[in-house]
Amino acid sequence: EDQVTQSPEALRLQEGESSSLNCSYTVSGLRGLFWYRQDPGKGPEFLFTLYSAGEEKEKERLKATLTKKESFLHITAPKPEDSATYLCAANRNTGGFKTIFGAGTRLFVKA
Amino acid sequence: DAGVIQSPRHEVTEMGQEVTLRCKLISGHNSLFWYRQTMMRGLELLIYFNNNVPIDDSGMPEDRFSAKMPNASFSTLKIQPSEPRDSAVYFCASRDIGYTGELFFGEGSRLTVL
């Protein structure tokens, strides 16, 4: 069965304290691994897409990496405004492209 | 361009009532996804359409749930009869069918069934 698993469920950091979020996946016919950010009361907002092992993408304090079994979202010197839920998702080719999500990591960054 | 538009944003209803949630896709997108989000289960895929045709409805919980795309830009998700366990935030998202990239989400419809 296709599965996307994220850890930890919640992460509390001090401002400036770098860390990583993990997303492990078992998806047959993977066609893209995605990271989204979700703020309270809002829909998920796209951050990155990774398509092949070894690929990396960066945006401000965030960097996403991909291996054959997992993806990491590295947060360097986070700020309070980085506090949000970060969702990992995988596209699977099922005739269309089905996108399934992990449960998310709730990040809290304290000033 | 306007994003994905969902209505209503909030719905409070009583058990047994019919609920209809609505979604307008981004112009030019022709792939539509309905998700349900709860604290316990996260973001669950209910059903998705390509070119108005349902491709995978394996996530629809039971026969009380139905989804339609009467045209290329609009979709409805109906729950009849509603139950308290249906309380959740329902999101729709759209994407260009020829593109395997990101989904564009609406702001969600928060449903409370008393």
PDB file of C-alpha atoms in Angstrom:
ATOM      1  CA  GLU A   1       0.000   0.000   0.000  1.00  0.00           C
ATOM      2  CA  ASP A   2       1.258   3.482  -0.837  1.00  0.00           C
ATOM      3  CA  GLN A   3       2.349   5.367   2.220  1.00  0.00           C
ATOM      4  CA  VAL A   4       3.882   8.730   3.112  1.00  0.00           C
ATOM      5  CA  THR A   5       5.111   9.030   6.707  1.00  0.00           C
ATOM      6  CA  GLN A   6       6.400  12.204   8.318  1.00  0.00           C
ATOM      7  CA  SER A   7       8.390  12.712  11.480  1.00  0.00           C
ATOM      8  CA  PRO A   8       8.415  14.205  13.979  1.00  0.00           C
ATOM      9  CA  GLU A   9       4.738  15.040  14.474  1.00  0.00           C
ATOM     10  CA  ALA A  10       5.709  18.316  16.129  1.00  0.00           C
ATOM     11  CA  LEU A  11       8.963  20.208  16.475  1.00  0.00           C
ATOM     12  CA  ARG A  12       9.709  23.137  18.738  1.00  0.00           C
ATOM     13  CA  LEU A  13      12.775  25.249  17.929  1.00  0.00           C
ATOM     14  CA  GLN A  14      14.335  28.402  19.190  1.00  0.00           C
ATOM     15  CA  GLU A  15      14.859  31.136  16.625  1.00  0.00           C
ATOM     16  CA  GLY A  16      18.127  30.399  14.821  1.00  0.00           C
ATOM     17  CA  GLU A  17      18.178  26.712  15.798  1.00  0.00           C
ATOM     18  CA  SER A  18      18.516  24.706  12.561  1.00  0.00           C
ATOM     19  CA  SER A  19      16.854  21.308  12.151  1.00  0.00           C
ATOM     20  CA  SER A  20      15.381  18.844   9.638  1.00  0.00           C
ATOM     21  CA  LEU A  21      11.985  17.318   8.980  1.00  0.00           C
ATOM     22  CA  ASN A  22      11.740  13.797   7.577  1.00  0.00           C
ATOM     23  CA  CYS A  23       9.394  12.265   5.012  1.00  0.00           C
ATOM     24  CA  SER A  24       9.691   8.561   4.195  1.00  0.00           C
ATOM     25  CA  TYR A  25       7.669   7.113   1.356  1.00  0.00           C
ATOM     26  CA  THR A  26       6.710   3.799  -0.175  1.00  0.00           C
ATOM     27  CA  VAL A  27       4.959   4.677  -3.402  1.00  0.00           C
ATOM     28  CA  SER A  28       5.027   2.628  -6.558  1.00  0.00           C
ATOM     29  CA  GLY A  29       5.302   4.594  -9.782  1.00  0.00           C
ATOM     30  CA  LEU A  30       6.467   7.747  -7.977  1.00  0.00           C
ATOM     31  CA  ARG A  31       6.232  10.838 -10.155  1.00  0.00           C
ATOM     32  CA  GLY A  32       7.296  13.630  -7.877  1.00  0.00           C
ATOM     33  CA  LEU A  33       7.764  14.278  -4.165  1.00  0.00           C
ATOM     34  CA  PHE A  34       6.311  17.564  -2.911  1.00  0.00           C
ATOM     35  CA  TRP A  35       6.604  19.801   0.116  1.00  0.00           C
ATOM     36  CA  TYR A  36       3.807  22.163   1.117  1.00  0.00           C
ATOM     37  CA  ARG A  37       3.390  24.674   3.912  1.00  0.00           C
ATOM     38  CA  GLN A  38       0.025  25.060   5.659  1.00  0.00           C
ATOM     39  CA  ASP A  39      -0.862  27.977   7.936  1.00  0.00           C
ATOM     40  CA  PRO A  40      -3.827  27.744  10.339  1.00  0.00           C
ATOM     41  CA  GLY A  41      -7.158  28.223   8.572  1.00  0.00           C
ATOM     42  CA  LYS A  42      -5.560  28.089   5.114  1.00  0.00           C
ATOM     43  CA  GLY A  43      -5.080  25.568   2.356  1.00  0.00           C
ATOM     44  CA  PRO A  44      -1.657  24.004   1.751  1.00  0.00           C
ATOM     45  CA  GLU A  45       0.728  26.148  -0.273  1.00  0.00           C
ATOM     46  CA  PHE A  46       3.343  24.659  -2.563  1.00  0.00           C
ATOM     47  CA  LEU A  47       7.038  24.908  -1.668  1.00  0.00           C
ATOM     48  CA  PHE A  48       9.083  22.383  -3.677  1.00  0.00           C
ATOM     49  CA  THR A  49       8.931  19.473  -6.107  1.00  0.00           C
ATOM     50  CA  LEU A  50      11.679  16.849  -6.337  1.00  0.00           C
ATOM     51  CA  TYR A  51      11.674  14.242  -9.081  1.00  0.00           C
ATOM     52  CA  SER A  52      14.838  12.174  -8.739  1.00  0.00           C
ATOM     53  CA  ALA A  53      17.162  10.900  -6.014  1.00  0.00           C
ATOM     54  CA  GLY A  54      19.964  13.339  -5.344  1.00  0.00           C
ATOM     55  CA  GLU A  55      17.932  16.360  -6.344  1.00  0.00           C
ATOM     56  CA  GLU A  56      17.941  19.421  -4.065  1.00  0.00           C
ATOM     57  CA  LYS A  57      15.861  22.599  -4.094  1.00  0.00           C
ATOM     58  CA  GLU A  58      16.310  25.742  -1.972  1.00  0.00           C
ATOM     59  CA  LYS A  59      14.155  28.704  -1.053  1.00  0.00           C
ATOM     60  CA  GLU A  60      15.255  31.219   1.549  1.00  0.00           C
ATOM     61  CA  ARG A  61      15.874  29.259   4.786  1.00  0.00           C
ATOM     62  CA  LEU A  62      14.456  25.985   3.413  1.00  0.00           C
ATOM     63  CA  LYS A  63      16.207  23.238   1.485  1.00  0.00           C
ATOM     64  CA  ALA A  64      14.577  20.021   0.336  1.00  0.00           C
ATOM     65  CA  THR A  65      16.502  16.874  -0.580  1.00  0.00           C
ATOM     66  CA  LEU A  66      15.458  13.489  -1.956  1.00  0.00           C
ATOM     67  CA  THR A  67      16.784   9.924  -1.739  1.00  0.00           C
ATOM     68  CA  LYS A  68      15.187   6.736  -3.037  1.00  0.00           C
ATOM     69  CA  LYS A  69      13.299   6.213   0.207  1.00  0.00           C
ATOM     70  CA  GLU A  70      12.974   9.570   1.939  1.00  0.00           C
ATOM     71  CA  SER A  71      13.044  13.308   1.677  1.00  0.00           C
ATOM     72  CA  PHE A  72      14.271  15.915   4.132  1.00  0.00           C
ATOM     73  CA  LEU A  73      13.258  19.506   4.610  1.00  0.00           C
ATOM     74  CA  HIS A  74      16.159  21.339   6.207  1.00  0.00           C
ATOM     75  CA  ILE A  75      15.418  24.603   7.982  1.00  0.00           C
ATOM     76  CA  THR A  76      18.423  26.840   8.552  1.00  0.00           C
ATOM     77  CA  ALA A  77      18.288  29.560  11.217  1.00  0.00           C
ATOM     78  CA  PRO A  78      14.469  29.529  11.414  1.00  0.00           C
ATOM     79  CA  LYS A  79      12.427  32.575  12.331  1.00  0.00           C
ATOM     80  CA  PRO A  80       9.051  32.729  14.113  1.00  0.00           C
ATOM     81  CA  GLU A  81       7.333  33.316  10.765  1.00  0.00           C
ATOM     82  CA  ASP A  82       8.457  29.846   9.672  1.00  0.00           C
ATOM     83  CA  SER A  83       6.019  28.385  12.216  1.00  0.00           C
ATOM     84  CA  ALA A  84       3.486  26.307  10.263  1.00  0.00           C
ATOM     85  CA  THR A  85       2.599  22.734   9.389  1.00  0.00           C
ATOM     86  CA  TYR A  86       4.836  21.259   6.703  1.00  0.00           C
ATOM     87  CA  LEU A  87       3.263  18.564   4.542  1.00  0.00           C
ATOM     88  CA  CYS A  88       5.013  16.042   2.340  1.00  0.00           C
ATOM     89  CA  ALA A  89       3.143  14.522  -0.622  1.00  0.00           C
ATOM     90  CA  ALA A  90       3.839  11.976  -3.354  1.00  0.00           C
ATOM     91  CA  ASN A  91       2.466  11.747  -6.881  1.00  0.00           C
ATOM     92  CA  ARG A  92       1.696   8.270  -8.074  1.00  0.00           C
ATOM     93  CA  ASN A  93       0.972   7.387 -11.678  1.00  0.00           C
ATOM     94  CA  THR A  94      -2.355   5.542 -11.630  1.00  0.00           C
ATOM     95  CA  GLY A  95      -3.567   6.519 -15.047  1.00  0.00           C
ATOM     96  CA  GLY A  96      -3.947   9.990 -13.694  1.00  0.00           C
ATOM     97  CA  PHE A  97      -1.546  11.380 -11.119  1.00  0.00           C
ATOM     98  CA  LYS A  98      -2.821  10.666  -7.636  1.00  0.00           C
ATOM     99  CA  THR A  99      -1.326  12.843  -4.887  1.00  0.00           C
ATOM    100  CA  ILE A 100      -1.236  11.420  -1.367  1.00  0.00           C
ATOM    101  CA  PHE A 101      -0.122  13.347   1.706  1.00  0.00           C
ATOM    102  CA  GLY A 102       1.677  12.576   4.922  1.00  0.00           C
ATOM    103  CA  ALA A 103       0.196  13.685   8.247  1.00  0.00           C
ATOM    104  CA  GLY A 104       2.512  16.690   8.481  1.00  0.00           C
ATOM    105  CA  THR A 105       5.001  18.136  10.959  1.00  0.00           C
ATOM    106  CA  ARG A 106       3.856  21.071  13.072  1.00  0.00           C
ATOM    107  CA  LEU A 107       6.777  23.447  13.485  1.00  0.00           C
ATOM    108  CA  PHE A 108       6.873  26.040  16.250  1.00  0.00           C
ATOM    109  CA  VAL A 109       9.694  28.577  16.246  1.00  0.00           C
ATOM    110  CA  LYS A 110      10.044  30.671  19.373  1.00  0.00           C
ATOM    111  CA  ALA A 111      11.673  34.108  19.327  1.00  0.00           C
TER     112      ALA A 111
ATOM    113  CA  ASP B   1      -5.954  35.094 -11.858  1.00  0.00           C
ATOM    114  CA  ALA B   2      -8.364  33.973  -9.169  1.00  0.00           C
ATOM    115  CA  GLY B   3      -7.315  30.893  -7.282  1.00  0.00           C
ATOM    116  CA  VAL B   4      -9.432  27.879  -6.393  1.00  0.00           C
ATOM    117  CA  ILE B   5     -12.639  29.125  -4.817  1.00  0.00           C
ATOM    118  CA  GLN B   6     -14.573  27.088  -2.268  1.00  0.00           C
ATOM    119  CA  SER B   7     -17.932  27.731  -0.660  1.00  0.00           C
ATOM    120  CA  PRO B   8     -19.200  27.843   1.954  1.00  0.00           C
ATOM    121  CA  ARG B   9     -16.170  28.596   4.135  1.00  0.00           C
ATOM    122  CA  HIS B  10     -18.035  27.430   7.231  1.00  0.00           C
ATOM    123  CA  GLU B  11     -21.071  25.195   7.543  1.00  0.00           C
ATOM    124  CA  VAL B  12     -22.798  24.106  10.735  1.00  0.00           C
ATOM    125  CA  THR B  13     -25.601  21.618  10.317  1.00  0.00           C
ATOM    126  CA  GLU B  14     -27.489  18.985  12.223  1.00  0.00           C
ATOM    127  CA  MET B  15     -27.093  15.263  11.840  1.00  0.00           C
ATOM    128  CA  GLY B  16     -29.186  13.902   9.009  1.00  0.00           C
ATOM    129  CA  GLN B  17     -29.147  17.059   6.920  1.00  0.00           C
ATOM    130  CA  GLU B  18     -27.773  17.235   3.387  1.00  0.00           C
ATOM    131  CA  VAL B  19     -24.558  19.185   2.902  1.00  0.00           C
ATOM    132  CA  THR B  20     -23.253  20.458  -0.445  1.00  0.00           C
ATOM    133  CA  LEU B  21     -19.747  21.869  -0.775  1.00  0.00           C
ATOM    134  CA  ARG B  22     -18.725  23.726  -3.917  1.00  0.00           C
ATOM    135  CA  CYS B  23     -15.468  24.295  -5.729  1.00  0.00           C
ATOM    136  CA  LYS B  24     -14.478  26.438  -8.707  1.00  0.00           C
ATOM    137  CA  LEU B  25     -11.248  25.410 -10.403  1.00  0.00           C
ATOM    138  CA  ILE B  26      -8.534  27.712 -11.662  1.00  0.00           C
ATOM    139  CA  SER B  27      -9.209  28.628 -15.285  1.00  0.00           C
ATOM    140  CA  GLY B  28      -7.419  26.205 -17.602  1.00  0.00           C
ATOM    141  CA  HIS B  29      -7.013  23.470 -15.002  1.00  0.00           C
ATOM    142  CA  ASN B  30      -8.795  20.218 -15.731  1.00  0.00           C
ATOM    143  CA  SER B  31      -7.765  17.921 -12.879  1.00  0.00           C
ATOM    144  CA  LEU B  32      -9.700  18.278  -9.611  1.00  0.00           C
ATOM    145  CA  PHE B  33      -9.060  16.726  -6.211  1.00  0.00           C
ATOM    146  CA  TRP B  34     -11.236  16.616  -3.081  1.00  0.00           C
ATOM    147  CA  TYR B  35      -9.489  16.104   0.266  1.00  0.00           C
ATOM    148  CA  ARG B  36     -10.717  15.907   3.849  1.00  0.00           C
ATOM    149  CA  GLN B  37      -8.510  17.047   6.749  1.00  0.00           C
ATOM    150  CA  THR B  38      -8.864  16.110  10.412  1.00  0.00           C
ATOM    151  CA  MET B  39      -6.414  16.155  13.298  1.00  0.00           C
ATOM    152  CA  MET B  40      -6.609  12.386  13.620  1.00  0.00           C
ATOM    153  CA  ARG B  41      -6.251  11.377   9.959  1.00  0.00           C
ATOM    154  CA  GLY B  42      -4.513  14.319   8.320  1.00  0.00           C
ATOM    155  CA  LEU B  43      -5.230  15.123   4.672  1.00  0.00           C
ATOM    156  CA  GLU B  44      -7.107  12.246   3.045  1.00  0.00           C
ATOM    157  CA  LEU B  45      -7.771  12.045  -0.686  1.00  0.00           C
ATOM    158  CA  LEU B  46     -11.464  11.402  -1.280  1.00  0.00           C
ATOM    159  CA  ILE B  47     -11.744  11.493  -5.071  1.00  0.00           C
ATOM    160  CA  TYR B  48     -10.098  13.017  -8.108  1.00  0.00           C
ATOM    161  CA  PHE B  49     -11.258  13.853 -11.619  1.00  0.00           C
ATOM    162  CA  ASN B  50      -9.513  14.352 -14.935  1.00  0.00           C
ATOM    163  CA  ASN B  51     -11.492  16.178 -17.629  1.00  0.00           C
ATOM    164  CA  ASN B  52     -14.695  15.866 -15.575  1.00  0.00           C
ATOM    165  CA  VAL B  53     -14.300  12.061 -15.300  1.00  0.00           C
ATOM    166  CA  PRO B  54     -13.786  10.467 -11.859  1.00  0.00           C
ATOM    167  CA  ILE B  55     -10.489   8.567 -11.951  1.00  0.00           C
ATOM    168  CA  ASP B  56     -10.199   7.272  -8.397  1.00  0.00           C
ATOM    169  CA  ASP B  57     -12.950   7.427  -5.779  1.00  0.00           C
ATOM    170  CA  SER B  58     -11.475   4.788  -3.478  1.00  0.00           C
ATOM    171  CA  GLY B  59     -11.143   7.339  -0.691  1.00  0.00           C
ATOM    172  CA  MET B  60     -14.826   8.210  -0.562  1.00  0.00           C
ATOM    173  CA  PRO B  61     -15.866   6.972   2.897  1.00  0.00           C
ATOM    174  CA  GLU B  62     -19.251   5.501   2.018  1.00  0.00           C
ATOM    175  CA  ASP B  63     -22.314   5.877  -0.133  1.00  0.00           C
ATOM    176  CA  ARG B  64     -23.401   8.956   1.784  1.00  0.00           C
ATOM    177  CA  PHE B  65     -20.684  10.857  -0.083  1.00  0.00           C
ATOM    178  CA  SER B  66     -20.938  11.774  -3.752  1.00  0.00           C
ATOM    179  CA  ALA B  67     -18.970  14.138  -5.994  1.00  0.00           C
ATOM    180  CA  LYS B  68     -19.714  15.551  -9.424  1.00  0.00           C
ATOM    181  CA  MET B  69     -18.180  17.778 -12.042  1.00  0.00           C
ATOM    182  CA  PRO B  70     -21.100  19.119 -14.079  1.00  0.00           C
ATOM    183  CA  ASN B  71     -18.687  21.184 -16.168  1.00  0.00           C
ATOM    184  CA  ALA B  72     -14.973  21.758 -16.593  1.00  0.00           C
ATOM    185  CA  SER B  73     -14.697  24.512 -14.013  1.00  0.00           C
ATOM    186  CA  PHE B  74     -16.998  23.469 -11.180  1.00  0.00           C
ATOM    187  CA  SER B  75     -17.397  20.581  -8.754  1.00  0.00           C
ATOM    188  CA  THR B  76     -19.646  19.661  -5.843  1.00  0.00           C
ATOM    189  CA  LEU B  77     -19.175  17.281  -2.929  1.00  0.00           C
ATOM    190  CA  LYS B  78     -22.415  16.168  -1.340  1.00  0.00           C
ATOM    191  CA  ILE B  79     -22.978  14.381   1.965  1.00  0.00           C
ATOM    192  CA  GLN B  80     -26.433  12.939   2.522  1.00  0.00           C
ATOM    193  CA  PRO B  81     -27.291  12.265   5.303  1.00  0.00           C
ATOM    194  CA  SER B  82     -24.553  13.968   7.300  1.00  0.00           C
ATOM    195  CA  GLU B  83     -23.189  12.521  10.550  1.00  0.00           C
ATOM    196  CA  PRO B  84     -21.077  14.065  13.348  1.00  0.00           C
ATOM    197  CA  ARG B  85     -18.039  12.028  12.230  1.00  0.00           C
ATOM    198  CA  ASP B  86     -18.109  13.910   8.922  1.00  0.00           C
ATOM    199  CA  SER B  87     -16.991  17.057  10.751  1.00  0.00           C
ATOM    200  CA  ALA B  88     -13.727  18.144   9.122  1.00  0.00           C
ATOM    201  CA  VAL B  89     -12.198  20.698   6.783  1.00  0.00           C
ATOM    202  CA  TYR B  90     -12.817  19.797   3.142  1.00  0.00           C
ATOM    203  CA  PHE B  91     -10.359  21.082   0.564  1.00  0.00           C
ATOM    204  CA  CYS B  92     -10.487  21.023  -3.174  1.00  0.00           C
ATOM    205  CA  ALA B  93      -7.403  21.471  -5.316  1.00  0.00           C
ATOM    206  CA  SER B  94      -6.797  21.745  -9.032  1.00  0.00           C
ATOM    207  CA  ARG B  95      -3.985  21.153 -11.482  1.00  0.00           C
ATOM    208  CA  ASP B  96      -3.401  21.186 -15.214  1.00  0.00           C
ATOM    209  CA  ILE B  97      -3.957  17.619 -16.398  1.00  0.00           C
ATOM    210  CA  GLY B  98      -0.835  17.647 -18.539  1.00  0.00           C
ATOM    211  CA  TYR B  99       1.321  18.700 -15.630  1.00  0.00           C
ATOM    212  CA  THR B 100       2.556  16.440 -12.880  1.00  0.00           C
ATOM    213  CA  GLY B 101       3.450  19.324 -10.631  1.00  0.00           C
ATOM    214  CA  GLU B 102       1.901  20.988  -7.652  1.00  0.00           C
ATOM    215  CA  LEU B 103      -1.730  21.221  -6.652  1.00  0.00           C
ATOM    216  CA  PHE B 104      -3.394  24.579  -6.048  1.00  0.00           C
ATOM    217  CA  PHE B 105      -5.670  24.486  -3.018  1.00  0.00           C
ATOM    218  CA  GLY B 106      -8.710  26.447  -2.018  1.00  0.00           C
ATOM    219  CA  GLU B 107      -9.115  27.895   1.469  1.00  0.00           C
ATOM    220  CA  GLY B 108     -11.259  24.954   2.578  1.00  0.00           C
ATOM    221  CA  SER B 109     -14.798  24.454   3.864  1.00  0.00           C
ATOM    222  CA  ARG B 110     -15.034  23.776   7.583  1.00  0.00           C
ATOM    223  CA  LEU B 111     -17.972  21.469   8.260  1.00  0.00           C
ATOM    224  CA  THR B 112     -19.440  20.899  11.704  1.00  0.00           C
ATOM    225  CA  VAL B 113     -22.211  18.342  12.058  1.00  0.00           C
ATOM    226  CA  LEU B 114     -24.005  18.507  15.405  1.00  0.00           C
TER     227      LEU B 114
END
